[in-house]
Every structure is written in structure tokens, then in C-alpha cells.
CSV table of C-alpha atoms in Angstrom, one decimal:
chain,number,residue,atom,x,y,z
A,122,UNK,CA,8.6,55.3,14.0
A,123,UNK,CA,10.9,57.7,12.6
A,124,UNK,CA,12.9,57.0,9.3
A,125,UNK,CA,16.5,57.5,7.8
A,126,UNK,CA,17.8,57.9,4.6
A,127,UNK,CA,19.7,54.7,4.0
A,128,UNK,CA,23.4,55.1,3.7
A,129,UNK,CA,26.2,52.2,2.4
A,130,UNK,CA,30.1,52.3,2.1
A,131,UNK,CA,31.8,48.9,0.7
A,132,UNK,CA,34.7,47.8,1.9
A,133,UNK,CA,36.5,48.7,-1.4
A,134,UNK,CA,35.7,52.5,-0.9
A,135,UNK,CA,36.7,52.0,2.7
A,136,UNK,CA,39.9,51.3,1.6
A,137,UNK,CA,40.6,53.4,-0.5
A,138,UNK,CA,39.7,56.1,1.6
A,139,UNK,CA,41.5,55.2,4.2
A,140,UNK,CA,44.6,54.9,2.3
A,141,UNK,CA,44.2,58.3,0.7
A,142,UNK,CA,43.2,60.4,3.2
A,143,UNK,CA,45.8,58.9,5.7
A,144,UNK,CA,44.8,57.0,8.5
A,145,UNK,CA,46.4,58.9,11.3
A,146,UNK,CA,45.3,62.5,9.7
A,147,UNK,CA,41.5,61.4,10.7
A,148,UNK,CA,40.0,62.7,13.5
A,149,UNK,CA,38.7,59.9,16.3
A,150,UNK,CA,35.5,60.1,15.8
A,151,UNK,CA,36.4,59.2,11.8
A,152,UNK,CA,38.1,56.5,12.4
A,153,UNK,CA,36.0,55.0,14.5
A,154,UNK,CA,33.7,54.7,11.6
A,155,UNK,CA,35.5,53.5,9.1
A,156,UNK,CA,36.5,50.6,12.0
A,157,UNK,CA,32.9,49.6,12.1
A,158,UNK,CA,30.8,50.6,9.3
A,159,UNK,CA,28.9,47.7,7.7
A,160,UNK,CA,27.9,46.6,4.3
A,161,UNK,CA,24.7,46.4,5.9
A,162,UNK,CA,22.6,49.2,4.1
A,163,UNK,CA,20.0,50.0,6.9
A,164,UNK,CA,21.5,51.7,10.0
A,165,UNK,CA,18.4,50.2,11.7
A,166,UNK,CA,20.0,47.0,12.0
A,167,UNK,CA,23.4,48.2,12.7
A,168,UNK,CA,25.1,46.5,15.7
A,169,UNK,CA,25.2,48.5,18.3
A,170,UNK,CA,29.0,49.2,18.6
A,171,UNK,CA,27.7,49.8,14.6
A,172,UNK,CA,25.6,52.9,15.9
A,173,UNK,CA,27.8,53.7,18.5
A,174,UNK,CA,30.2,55.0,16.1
A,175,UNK,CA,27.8,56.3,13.0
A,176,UNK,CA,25.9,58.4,15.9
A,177,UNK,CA,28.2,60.6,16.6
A,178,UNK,CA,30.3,60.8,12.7
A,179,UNK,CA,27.4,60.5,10.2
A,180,UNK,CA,28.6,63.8,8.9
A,181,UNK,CA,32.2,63.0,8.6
A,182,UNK,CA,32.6,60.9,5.7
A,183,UNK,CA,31.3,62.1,2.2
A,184,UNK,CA,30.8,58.4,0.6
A,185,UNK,CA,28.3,57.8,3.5
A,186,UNK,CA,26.2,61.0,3.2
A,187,UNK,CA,25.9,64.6,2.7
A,188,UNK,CA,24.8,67.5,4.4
A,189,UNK,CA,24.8,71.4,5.1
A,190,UNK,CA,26.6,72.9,7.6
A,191,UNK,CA,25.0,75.0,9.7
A,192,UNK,CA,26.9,78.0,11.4
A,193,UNK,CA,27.3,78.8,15.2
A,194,UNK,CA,26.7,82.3,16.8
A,195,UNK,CA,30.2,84.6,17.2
A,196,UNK,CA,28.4,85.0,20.4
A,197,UNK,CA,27.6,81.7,21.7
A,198,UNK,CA,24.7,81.6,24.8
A,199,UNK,CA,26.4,80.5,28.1
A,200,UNK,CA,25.0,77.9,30.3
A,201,UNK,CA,26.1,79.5,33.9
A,202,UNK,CA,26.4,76.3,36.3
A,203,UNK,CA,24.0,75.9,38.8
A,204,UNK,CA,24.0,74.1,42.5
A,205,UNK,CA,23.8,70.3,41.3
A,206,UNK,CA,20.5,68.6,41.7
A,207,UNK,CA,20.4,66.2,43.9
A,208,UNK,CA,18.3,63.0,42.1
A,209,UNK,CA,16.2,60.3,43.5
A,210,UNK,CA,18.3,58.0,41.7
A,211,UNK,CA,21.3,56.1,40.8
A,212,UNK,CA,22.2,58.3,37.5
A,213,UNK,CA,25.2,56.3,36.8
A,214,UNK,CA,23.4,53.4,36.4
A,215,UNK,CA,20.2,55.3,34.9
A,216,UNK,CA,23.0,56.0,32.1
A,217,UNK,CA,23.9,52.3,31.8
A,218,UNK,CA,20.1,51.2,31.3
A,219,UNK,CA,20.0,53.6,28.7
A,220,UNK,CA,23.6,53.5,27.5
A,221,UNK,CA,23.7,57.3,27.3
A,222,UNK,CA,26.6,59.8,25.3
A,223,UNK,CA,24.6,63.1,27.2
A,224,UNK,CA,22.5,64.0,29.4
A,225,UNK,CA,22.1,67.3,30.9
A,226,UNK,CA,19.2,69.6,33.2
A,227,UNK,CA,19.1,72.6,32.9
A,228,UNK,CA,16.7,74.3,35.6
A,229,UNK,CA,16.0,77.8,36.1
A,230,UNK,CA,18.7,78.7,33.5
A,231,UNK,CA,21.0,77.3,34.8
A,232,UNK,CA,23.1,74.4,34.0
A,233,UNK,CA,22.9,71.8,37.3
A,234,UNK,CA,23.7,68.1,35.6
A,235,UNK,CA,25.8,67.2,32.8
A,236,UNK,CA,26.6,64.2,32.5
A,237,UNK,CA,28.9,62.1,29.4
A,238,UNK,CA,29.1,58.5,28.4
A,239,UNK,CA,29.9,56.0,25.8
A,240,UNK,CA,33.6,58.2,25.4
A,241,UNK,CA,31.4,61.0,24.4
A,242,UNK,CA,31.9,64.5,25.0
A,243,UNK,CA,30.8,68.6,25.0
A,244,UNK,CA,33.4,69.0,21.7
A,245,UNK,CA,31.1,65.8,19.9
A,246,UNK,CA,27.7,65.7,17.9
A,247,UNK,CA,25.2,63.7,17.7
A,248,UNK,CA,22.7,62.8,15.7
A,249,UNK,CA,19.4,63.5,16.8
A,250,UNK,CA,16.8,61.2,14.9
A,251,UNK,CA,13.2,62.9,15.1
A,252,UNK,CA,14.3,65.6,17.5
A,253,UNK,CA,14.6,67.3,14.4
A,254,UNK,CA,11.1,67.2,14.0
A,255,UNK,CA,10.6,69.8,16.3
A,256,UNK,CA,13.2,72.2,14.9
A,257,UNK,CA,11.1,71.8,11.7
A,258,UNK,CA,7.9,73.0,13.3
A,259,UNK,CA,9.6,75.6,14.9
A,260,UNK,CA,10.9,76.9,11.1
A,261,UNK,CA,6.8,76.6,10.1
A,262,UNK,CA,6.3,79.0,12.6
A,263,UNK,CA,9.3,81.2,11.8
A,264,UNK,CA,8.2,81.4,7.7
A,265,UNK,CA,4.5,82.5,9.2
A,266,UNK,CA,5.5,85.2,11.2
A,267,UNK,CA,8.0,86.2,8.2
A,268,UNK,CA,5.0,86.0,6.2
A,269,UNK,CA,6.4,83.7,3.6
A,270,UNK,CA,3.6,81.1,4.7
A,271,UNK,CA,0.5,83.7,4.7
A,272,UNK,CA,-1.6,80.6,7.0
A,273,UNK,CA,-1.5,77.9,9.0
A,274,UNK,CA,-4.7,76.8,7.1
A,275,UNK,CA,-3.2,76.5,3.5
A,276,UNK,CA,-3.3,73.8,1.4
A,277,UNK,CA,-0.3,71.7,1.0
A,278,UNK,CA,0.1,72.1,-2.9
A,279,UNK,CA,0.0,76.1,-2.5
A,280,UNK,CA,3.5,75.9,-1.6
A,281,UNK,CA,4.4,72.4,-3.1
A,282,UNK,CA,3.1,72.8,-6.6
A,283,UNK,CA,4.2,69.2,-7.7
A,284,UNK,CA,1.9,67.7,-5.6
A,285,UNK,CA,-1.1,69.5,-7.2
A,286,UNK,CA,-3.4,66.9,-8.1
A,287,UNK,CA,-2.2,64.5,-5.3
A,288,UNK,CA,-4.4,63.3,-1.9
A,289,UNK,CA,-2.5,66.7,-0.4
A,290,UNK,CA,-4.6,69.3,-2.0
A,291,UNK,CA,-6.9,68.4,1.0
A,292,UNK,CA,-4.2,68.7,3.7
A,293,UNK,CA,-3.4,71.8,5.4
A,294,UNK,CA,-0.1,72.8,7.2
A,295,UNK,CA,-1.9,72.7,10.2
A,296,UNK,CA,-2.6,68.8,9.6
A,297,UNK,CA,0.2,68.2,8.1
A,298,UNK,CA,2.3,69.3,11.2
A,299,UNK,CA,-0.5,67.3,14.0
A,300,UNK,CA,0.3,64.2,11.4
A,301,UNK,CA,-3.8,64.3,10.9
A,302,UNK,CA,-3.2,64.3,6.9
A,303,UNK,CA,-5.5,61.1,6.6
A,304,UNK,CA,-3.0,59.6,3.6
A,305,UNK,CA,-1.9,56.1,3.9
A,306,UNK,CA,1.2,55.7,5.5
A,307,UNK,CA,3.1,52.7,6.5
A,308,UNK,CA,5.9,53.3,9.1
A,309,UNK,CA,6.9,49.6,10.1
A,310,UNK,CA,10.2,48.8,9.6
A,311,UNK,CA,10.4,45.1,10.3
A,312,UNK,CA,7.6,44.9,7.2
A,313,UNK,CA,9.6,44.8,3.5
A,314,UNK,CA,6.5,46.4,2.0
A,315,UNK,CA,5.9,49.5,4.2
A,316,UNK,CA,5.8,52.8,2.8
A,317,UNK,CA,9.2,53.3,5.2
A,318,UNK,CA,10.6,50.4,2.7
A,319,UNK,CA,9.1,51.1,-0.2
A,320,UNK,CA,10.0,54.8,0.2
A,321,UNK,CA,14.0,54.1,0.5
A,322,UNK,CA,14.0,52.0,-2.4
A,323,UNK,CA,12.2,54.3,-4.4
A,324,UNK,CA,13.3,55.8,-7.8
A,325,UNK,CA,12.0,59.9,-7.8
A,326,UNK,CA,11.2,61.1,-10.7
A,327,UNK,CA,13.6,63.8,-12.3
A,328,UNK,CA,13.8,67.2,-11.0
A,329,UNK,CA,11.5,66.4,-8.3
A,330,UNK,CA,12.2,65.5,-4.5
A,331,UNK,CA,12.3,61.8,-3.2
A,332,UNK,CA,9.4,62.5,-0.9
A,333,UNK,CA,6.8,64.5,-3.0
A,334,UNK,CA,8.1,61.9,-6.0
A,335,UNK,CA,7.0,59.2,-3.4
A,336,UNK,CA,3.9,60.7,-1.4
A,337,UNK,CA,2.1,61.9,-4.0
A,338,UNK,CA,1.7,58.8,-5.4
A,339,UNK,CA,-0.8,57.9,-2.0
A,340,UNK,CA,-4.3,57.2,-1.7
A,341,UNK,CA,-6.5,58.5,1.4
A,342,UNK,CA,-7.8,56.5,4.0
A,343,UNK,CA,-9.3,58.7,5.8
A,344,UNK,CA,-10.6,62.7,5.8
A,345,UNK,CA,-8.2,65.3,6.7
A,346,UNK,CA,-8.1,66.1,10.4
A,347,UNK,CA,-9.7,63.2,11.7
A,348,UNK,CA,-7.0,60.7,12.2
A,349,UNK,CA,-3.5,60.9,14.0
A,350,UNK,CA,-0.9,58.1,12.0
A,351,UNK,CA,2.6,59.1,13.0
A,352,UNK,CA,5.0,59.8,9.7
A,353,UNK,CA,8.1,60.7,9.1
A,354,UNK,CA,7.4,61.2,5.7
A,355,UNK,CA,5.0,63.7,6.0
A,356,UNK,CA,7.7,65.8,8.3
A,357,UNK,CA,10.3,65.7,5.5
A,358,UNK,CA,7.5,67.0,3.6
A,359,UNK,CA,7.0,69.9,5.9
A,360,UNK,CA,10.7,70.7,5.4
A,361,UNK,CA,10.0,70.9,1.3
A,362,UNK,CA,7.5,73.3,2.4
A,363,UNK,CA,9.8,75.8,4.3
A,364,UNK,CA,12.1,75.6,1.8
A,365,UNK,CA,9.8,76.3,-1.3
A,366,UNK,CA,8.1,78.8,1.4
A,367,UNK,CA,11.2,80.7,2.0
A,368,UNK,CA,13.2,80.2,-1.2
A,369,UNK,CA,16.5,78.8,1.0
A,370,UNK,CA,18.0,75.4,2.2
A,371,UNK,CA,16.3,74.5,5.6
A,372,UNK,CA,19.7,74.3,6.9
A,373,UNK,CA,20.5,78.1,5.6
A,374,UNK,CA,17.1,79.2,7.4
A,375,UNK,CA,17.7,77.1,10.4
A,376,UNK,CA,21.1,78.9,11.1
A,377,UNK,CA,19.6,82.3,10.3
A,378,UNK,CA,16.2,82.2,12.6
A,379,UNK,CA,17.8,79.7,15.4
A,380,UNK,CA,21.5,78.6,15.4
A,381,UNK,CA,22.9,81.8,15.4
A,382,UNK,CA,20.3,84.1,17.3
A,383,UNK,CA,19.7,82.0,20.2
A,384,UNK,CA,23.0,81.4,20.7
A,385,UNK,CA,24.6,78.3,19.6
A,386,UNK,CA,28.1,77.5,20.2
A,387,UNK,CA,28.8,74.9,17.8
A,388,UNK,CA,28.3,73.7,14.0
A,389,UNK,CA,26.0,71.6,13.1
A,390,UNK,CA,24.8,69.7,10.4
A,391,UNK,CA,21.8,68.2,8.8
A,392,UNK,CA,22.3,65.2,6.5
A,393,UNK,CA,20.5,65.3,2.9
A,394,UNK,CA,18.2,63.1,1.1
A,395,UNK,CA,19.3,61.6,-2.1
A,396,UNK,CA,17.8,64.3,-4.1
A,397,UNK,CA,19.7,66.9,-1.9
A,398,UNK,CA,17.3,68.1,0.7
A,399,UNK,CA,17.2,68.2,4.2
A,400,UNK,CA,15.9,65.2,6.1
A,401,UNK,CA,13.6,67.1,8.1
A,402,UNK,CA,12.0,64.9,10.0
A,403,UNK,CA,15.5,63.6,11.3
A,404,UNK,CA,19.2,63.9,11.2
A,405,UNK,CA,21.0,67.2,12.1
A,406,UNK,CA,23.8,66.6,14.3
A,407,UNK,CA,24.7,68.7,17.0
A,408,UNK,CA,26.4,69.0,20.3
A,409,UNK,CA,24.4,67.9,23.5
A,410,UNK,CA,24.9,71.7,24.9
A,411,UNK,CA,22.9,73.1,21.7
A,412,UNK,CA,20.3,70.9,21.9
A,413,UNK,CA,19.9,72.2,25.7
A,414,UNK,CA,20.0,75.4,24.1
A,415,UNK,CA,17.9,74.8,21.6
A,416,UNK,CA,15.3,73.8,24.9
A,417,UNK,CA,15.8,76.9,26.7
A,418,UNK,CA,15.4,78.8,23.4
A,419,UNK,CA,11.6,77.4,23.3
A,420,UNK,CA,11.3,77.6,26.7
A,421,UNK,CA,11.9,81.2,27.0
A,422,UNK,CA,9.2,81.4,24.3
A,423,UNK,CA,11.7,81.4,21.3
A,424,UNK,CA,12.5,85.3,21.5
A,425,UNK,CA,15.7,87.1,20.2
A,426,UNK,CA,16.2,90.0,22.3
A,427,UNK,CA,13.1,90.2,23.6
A,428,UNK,CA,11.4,89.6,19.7
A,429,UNK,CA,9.6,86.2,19.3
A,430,UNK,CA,10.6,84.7,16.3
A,431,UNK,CA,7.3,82.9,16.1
A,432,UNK,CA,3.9,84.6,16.2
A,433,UNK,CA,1.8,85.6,19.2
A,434,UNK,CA,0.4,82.3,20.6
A,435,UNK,CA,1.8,79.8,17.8
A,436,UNK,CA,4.7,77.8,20.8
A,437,UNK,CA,1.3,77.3,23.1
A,438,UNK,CA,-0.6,76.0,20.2
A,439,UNK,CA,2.5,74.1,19.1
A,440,UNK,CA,3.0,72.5,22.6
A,441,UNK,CA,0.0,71.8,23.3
A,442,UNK,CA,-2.1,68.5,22.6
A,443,UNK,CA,-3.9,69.0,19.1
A,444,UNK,CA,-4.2,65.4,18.3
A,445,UNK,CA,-5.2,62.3,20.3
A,446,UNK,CA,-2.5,59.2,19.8
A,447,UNK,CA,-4.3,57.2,22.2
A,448,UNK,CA,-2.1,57.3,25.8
A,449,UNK,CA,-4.5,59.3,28.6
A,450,UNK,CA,-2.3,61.8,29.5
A,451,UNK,CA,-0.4,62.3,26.6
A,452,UNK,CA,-1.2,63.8,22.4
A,453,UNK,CA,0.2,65.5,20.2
A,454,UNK,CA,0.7,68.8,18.8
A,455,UNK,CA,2.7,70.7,16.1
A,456,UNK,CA,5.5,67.8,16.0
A,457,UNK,CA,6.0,67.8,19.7
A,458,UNK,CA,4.7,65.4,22.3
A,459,UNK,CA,2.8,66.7,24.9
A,460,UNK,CA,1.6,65.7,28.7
A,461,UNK,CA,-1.9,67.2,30.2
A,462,UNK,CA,0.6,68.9,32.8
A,463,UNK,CA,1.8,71.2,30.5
A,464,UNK,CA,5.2,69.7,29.9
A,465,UNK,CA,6.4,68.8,26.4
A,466,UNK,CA,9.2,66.9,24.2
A,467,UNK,CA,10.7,66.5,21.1
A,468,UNK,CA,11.8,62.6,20.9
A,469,UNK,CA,14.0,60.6,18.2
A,470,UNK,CA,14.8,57.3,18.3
A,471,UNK,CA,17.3,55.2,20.5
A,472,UNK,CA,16.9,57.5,23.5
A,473,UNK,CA,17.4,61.3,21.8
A,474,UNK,CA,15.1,64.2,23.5
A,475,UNK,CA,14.6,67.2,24.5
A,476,UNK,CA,12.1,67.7,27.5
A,477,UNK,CA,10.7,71.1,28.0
A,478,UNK,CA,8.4,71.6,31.8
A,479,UNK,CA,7.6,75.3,31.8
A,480,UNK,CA,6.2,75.2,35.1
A,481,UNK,CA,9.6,74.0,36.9
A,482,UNK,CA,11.7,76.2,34.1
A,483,UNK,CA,13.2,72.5,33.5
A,484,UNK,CA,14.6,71.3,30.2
A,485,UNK,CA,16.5,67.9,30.0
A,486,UNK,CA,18.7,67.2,26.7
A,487,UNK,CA,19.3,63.7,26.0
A,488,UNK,CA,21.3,61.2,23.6
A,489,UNK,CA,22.0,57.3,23.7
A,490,UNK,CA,22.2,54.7,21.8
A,491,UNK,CA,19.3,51.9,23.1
A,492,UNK,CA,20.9,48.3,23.1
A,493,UNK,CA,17.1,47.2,23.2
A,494,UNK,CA,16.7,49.2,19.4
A,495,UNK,CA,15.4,52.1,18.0
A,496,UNK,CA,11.9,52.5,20.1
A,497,UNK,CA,12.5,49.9,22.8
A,498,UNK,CA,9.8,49.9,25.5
A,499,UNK,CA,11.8,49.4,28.5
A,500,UNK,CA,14.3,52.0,27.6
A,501,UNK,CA,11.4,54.4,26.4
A,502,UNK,CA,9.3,53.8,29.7
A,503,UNK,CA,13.0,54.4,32.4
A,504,UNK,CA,13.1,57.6,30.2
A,505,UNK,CA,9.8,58.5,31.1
A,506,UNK,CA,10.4,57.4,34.3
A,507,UNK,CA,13.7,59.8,34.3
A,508,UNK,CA,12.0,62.5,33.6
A,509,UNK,CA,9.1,62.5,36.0
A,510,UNK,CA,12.3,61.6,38.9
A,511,UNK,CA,13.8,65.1,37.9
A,512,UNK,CA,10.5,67.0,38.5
A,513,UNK,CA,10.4,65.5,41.4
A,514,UNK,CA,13.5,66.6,42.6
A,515,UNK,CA,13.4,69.7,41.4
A,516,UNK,CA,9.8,69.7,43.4
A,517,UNK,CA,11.9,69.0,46.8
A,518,UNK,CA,13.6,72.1,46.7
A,519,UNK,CA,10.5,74.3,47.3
């Protein structure tokens, strides 16, 4: 399960917000907020017209959270249209099921659905839960071939010195990223004394980040390398590890190696912890045509004019299964899923994705809001469903 940093506004700061901004001098997606936002504290349990506004505005109000912008190119990437793909489906009601704001295919470069909902649109963001996960692995590799990470085999606490002494100085980055640590970790949310609970509630100590304050403190349960246990903390600790690795904000180095080389056309943002880092194992917030870029970007092998930004072989290894999670068919590599056929997919929460198929030059960018919650199975399996239905059309035109 993936995690967010918990965010509150009372109805008092509402107010006065409201009144001295101005109402009318917000933009829509603003106001929608501040229409709906809860005193609840965990956007988990939002309602869903709750999340159907916070999805697409986390980054507009201060009081709620902060975050770092992130530049577009001066040159954005174009998405020439293609000849429309003819489905074998109903897609209006596929987008129904899944109560989708985007979805778009892009197949052979070319840009041949695109599709809005929920009074979304190409000018909006949208946050993109543990999608970001896979932007994070991609900014590993980008530090190693800059050579500010010198090996994939490190130890943890060579980079994060404050968690010297901690179950971490076993863990390598490589195990870090394939979630293969072997520290406890807890990632139910419906359990009060989960390390997902325990974590948002927790008190770091000064000068030091929430999540090295907090996961330092674990024990091991198993050796390094032999057990996949899916954690969102550990990503947001990969993201403390570019950072100290490259001596700049994530966001700074996300815009500088990806945003604006590959060609992105809008800002984005990525929404900060409480101790002012990146959430890097969730939460930018972009526009549904970047994250299609961001797929053809890794697609075409993450190259900038013909330079990969990544070293020789590090995307296969990265997309490829280096963990078991149990489902035949199906593992895990450096922060992506991956399928036996060679496909792949970065995946948040409440129907965000990114689906990469190299073989049929395919990449399918996602966003929704689940009615049935944040990892529903029905809405999880039609997506998996979806996706097979496009390779198959895209199969019928050969």
C-alpha cells in the first residue's frame, strides 16, 4: 500500500482564507477544495467527492501542504495524433467503472486516445500516489551514471549517515529499490498500530528527516535480499538518498535530468514531508500529457538527444522482475511492476498508472479516483483487464 503525508485545514483557517484571498479571485480547481475539504486528517478516508477535489489541488493551498515546483521545458515534446484505436470495449463505461479524470495511449509515438472525465482536463494536475515511485528509481539511476552514487551495491548509510548504526547498514540500494530490505515494515492502513500509523504520528528528532528519524528506529525480520515486503517508506528513503547523493532537492534534480529534457510541457509539483522533503514514494502532481510523456521518455530508453540519462543496461534491469511478490506472471523490479511478457508499470493508488509494453511501442497514462478505495480489487483487476484489451487491439492491426 502506498502512504501520504497526512494533511488538515479547520474550518476556522478555511475561513479565513477564503475571506482574504477573495473567493472569486481563486481558481476552480481552489475552490473546489476549500468546498469540500474535511476535518478529517487522513485523505484515506476522504469521501470521494472529498478526493475528487484534493486530487487534482493538493498543491494549491499552503495551509494544506507544501511543495517544490518543478519547471517545464521552453520546448515542450509534442504528442502528434495518431489514427484512433479502435477498442474491444465500451470506454465510456470502462471510465465510469473506474471513475477516471485521464486516460490516454499512446502507440508508436503517437497520440491515438485521450480521453477526460470527472470535469477534468489537459490544463489540470493530478496527483499521482506511488507513480512517483518510479520517477524516484529513475533519479537512482540518473545520480549513478552522474557518478554521485559510485554503485548500485552500496550500503544505505554511505549516503545516509544518520542511519549509521541502524538495521540499514546491511541494505544496499539495490535492495532498497526491489523493497528486499528485510526490515519490519507495517503498511496496513485500517490497523492504528502499523508502521504506516505510527509513522504519521511520529515526532522526528531535530535536524533529522521524518523517515530516517522513524526507520531507523526498526528491527530486522529477515536477511537482506531475501524477502519482498512492499514500503513506501523505504521509497521516501530512496529519495533522502538522491538528495544527500546529489546535494539538491529531488524536485530540483527531477526538473534538471527529466522534466525539462524529455520535454515536459507543464509545471509540476511534488508535495513535502513535514520536515521539508520530497515524498518520494508519492505525490508530485502533474498533467495527464506528462505522465504520458514521462512513459515515452522510458520507453525510448530514457535518452536526451540520443544520450541515455541512465547507464548502459540499468531501464532493463529496472523493468525487469528482480523480486518475487507472489502472482505467476508478475514481480518486481527497481520500483516498477513487471509482467513475464516484457511489459511494465508504475501504479499509485485509486487507479493512477503508467503502463509501458515495449514490444507494441504502447504506453497508457492513467488517473481516477476508485469509489471502491485506494487499492480496490475490482477496480485494480478491470484495469488489468484494460490494459491487456489495448494490446489486443493494438495486436489487430497487424
Amino acid at each position: 500500500m502506498k502512504t501520504l503525508k497526512k494533511i488538515a485545514l479547520g474550518t476556522l483557517a478555511t475561513l479565513v482564507l477564503a475571506g482574504t484571498v477573495g473567493w472569486f479571485s481563486l481558481d476552480k480547481e481552489t475552490r473546489g477544495l476549500l468546498k469540500t475539504v474535511p476535518t478529517n486528517r487522513d485523505l484515506l478516508f476522504w469521501s470521494v467527492p472529498q478526493r475528487d477535489a484534493a486530487f487534482r489541488a493538493l498543491d494549491r493551498i499552503p495551509l494544506l501542504a507544501k511543495w517544490r515546483v518543478v519547471q517545464p521545458s521552453s520546448t515542450p515534446r509534442s504528442l502528434p495524433p495518431g489514427q484512433p484505436l479502435a477498442l474491444p470495449l465500451d470506454l465510456d463505461a470502462y471510465m465510469a467503472g473506474q471513475r477516471s479524470s485521464a486516460i490516454l495511449i499512446v502507440q508508436g509515438g503517437k497520440l491515438r486516445v485521450e480521453r477526460y472525465g470527472l470535469d477534468y482536463g489537459p490544463d489540470g494536475r493530478w496527483t499521482s500516489f506511488s507513480v512517483a515511485k518510479s520517477f524516484t528509481s529513475t533519479l537512482v539511476g540518473a545520480a549513478l551514471k552522474d557518478g554521485h552514487i559510485k554503485s548500485m551495491d552500496d550500503k544505505v548509510s554511505d549516503y545516509i549517515t544518520s542511519m549509521k548504526g541502524s538495521a540499514y547498514d546491511d541494505v544496499s540500494i539495490r535492495q532498497l529499490l526491489t523493497m528486499t530490505s528485510g526490515v519490519r515494515w507495517n503498511e496496513d492502513y485500517g490497523d492504528p498500530n502499523s508502521d504506516v500509523a505510527r509513522f504519521n504520528n511520529h515526532a522526528p528528532e531535530a535536524g533529522v528527516p521524518a523517515i530516517v528519524s522513524y526507520l531507523r528506529q526498526l528491527p530486522r525480520q529477515a536477511p537482506a535480499g531475501e524477502r519482498w515486503l512492499y514500503s513506501t517508506g523505504e521509497t521516501n528513503l530512496v529519495g533522502i538518498l538522491v538528495s544527500e547523493a546529489t546535494k539538491r532537492p529531488l524536485a530540483q534534480y527531477l526538473e534538471e535530468k527529466i522534466w525539462k529534457p524529455a520535454g515536459m510541457e507543464q509545471q509540476a509539483t511534488w508535495i513535502l514531508s513535514k520536515t521539508g522533503q520530497e515524498i518520494s514514494g508519492c505525490c508530485i502532481q502533474a498533467a495527464a500529457r506528462d505522465y504520458a510523456r514521462m512513459g515515452q521518455f522510458i520507453l525510448e530508453g530514457a535518452k536526451v538527444q540520443g544520450q541515455g540519462i541512465l547507464p548502459e543496461g540499468w531501464l532493463q534491469d529496472a523493468t525487469t522482475k528482480r523480486a518475487d511478490i507472489g502472482k505467476p506472471g508478475r514481480g518486481y523490479g527497481y520500483q516498477w511492476w513487471t509482467y513475464d511478457d516484457g511489459s511494465f508499470a508504475a501504479r499509485g493508488i485509486f487507479g493512477q498508472g503508467i503502463f509501458i509494453d515495449p514490444k507494441r511501442q504502447l504506453v497508457i497514462a492513467s488517473n481516477a479516483n476508485w469509489a471502491g478505495g485506494a487499492s480496490s480489487p475490482k477496480e485494480s483487476e478491470a484495469r488489468e483487464a484494460f490494459y491487456k484489451a489495448v494490446q489486443q487491439a493494438v495486436d489487430a492491426e497487424r
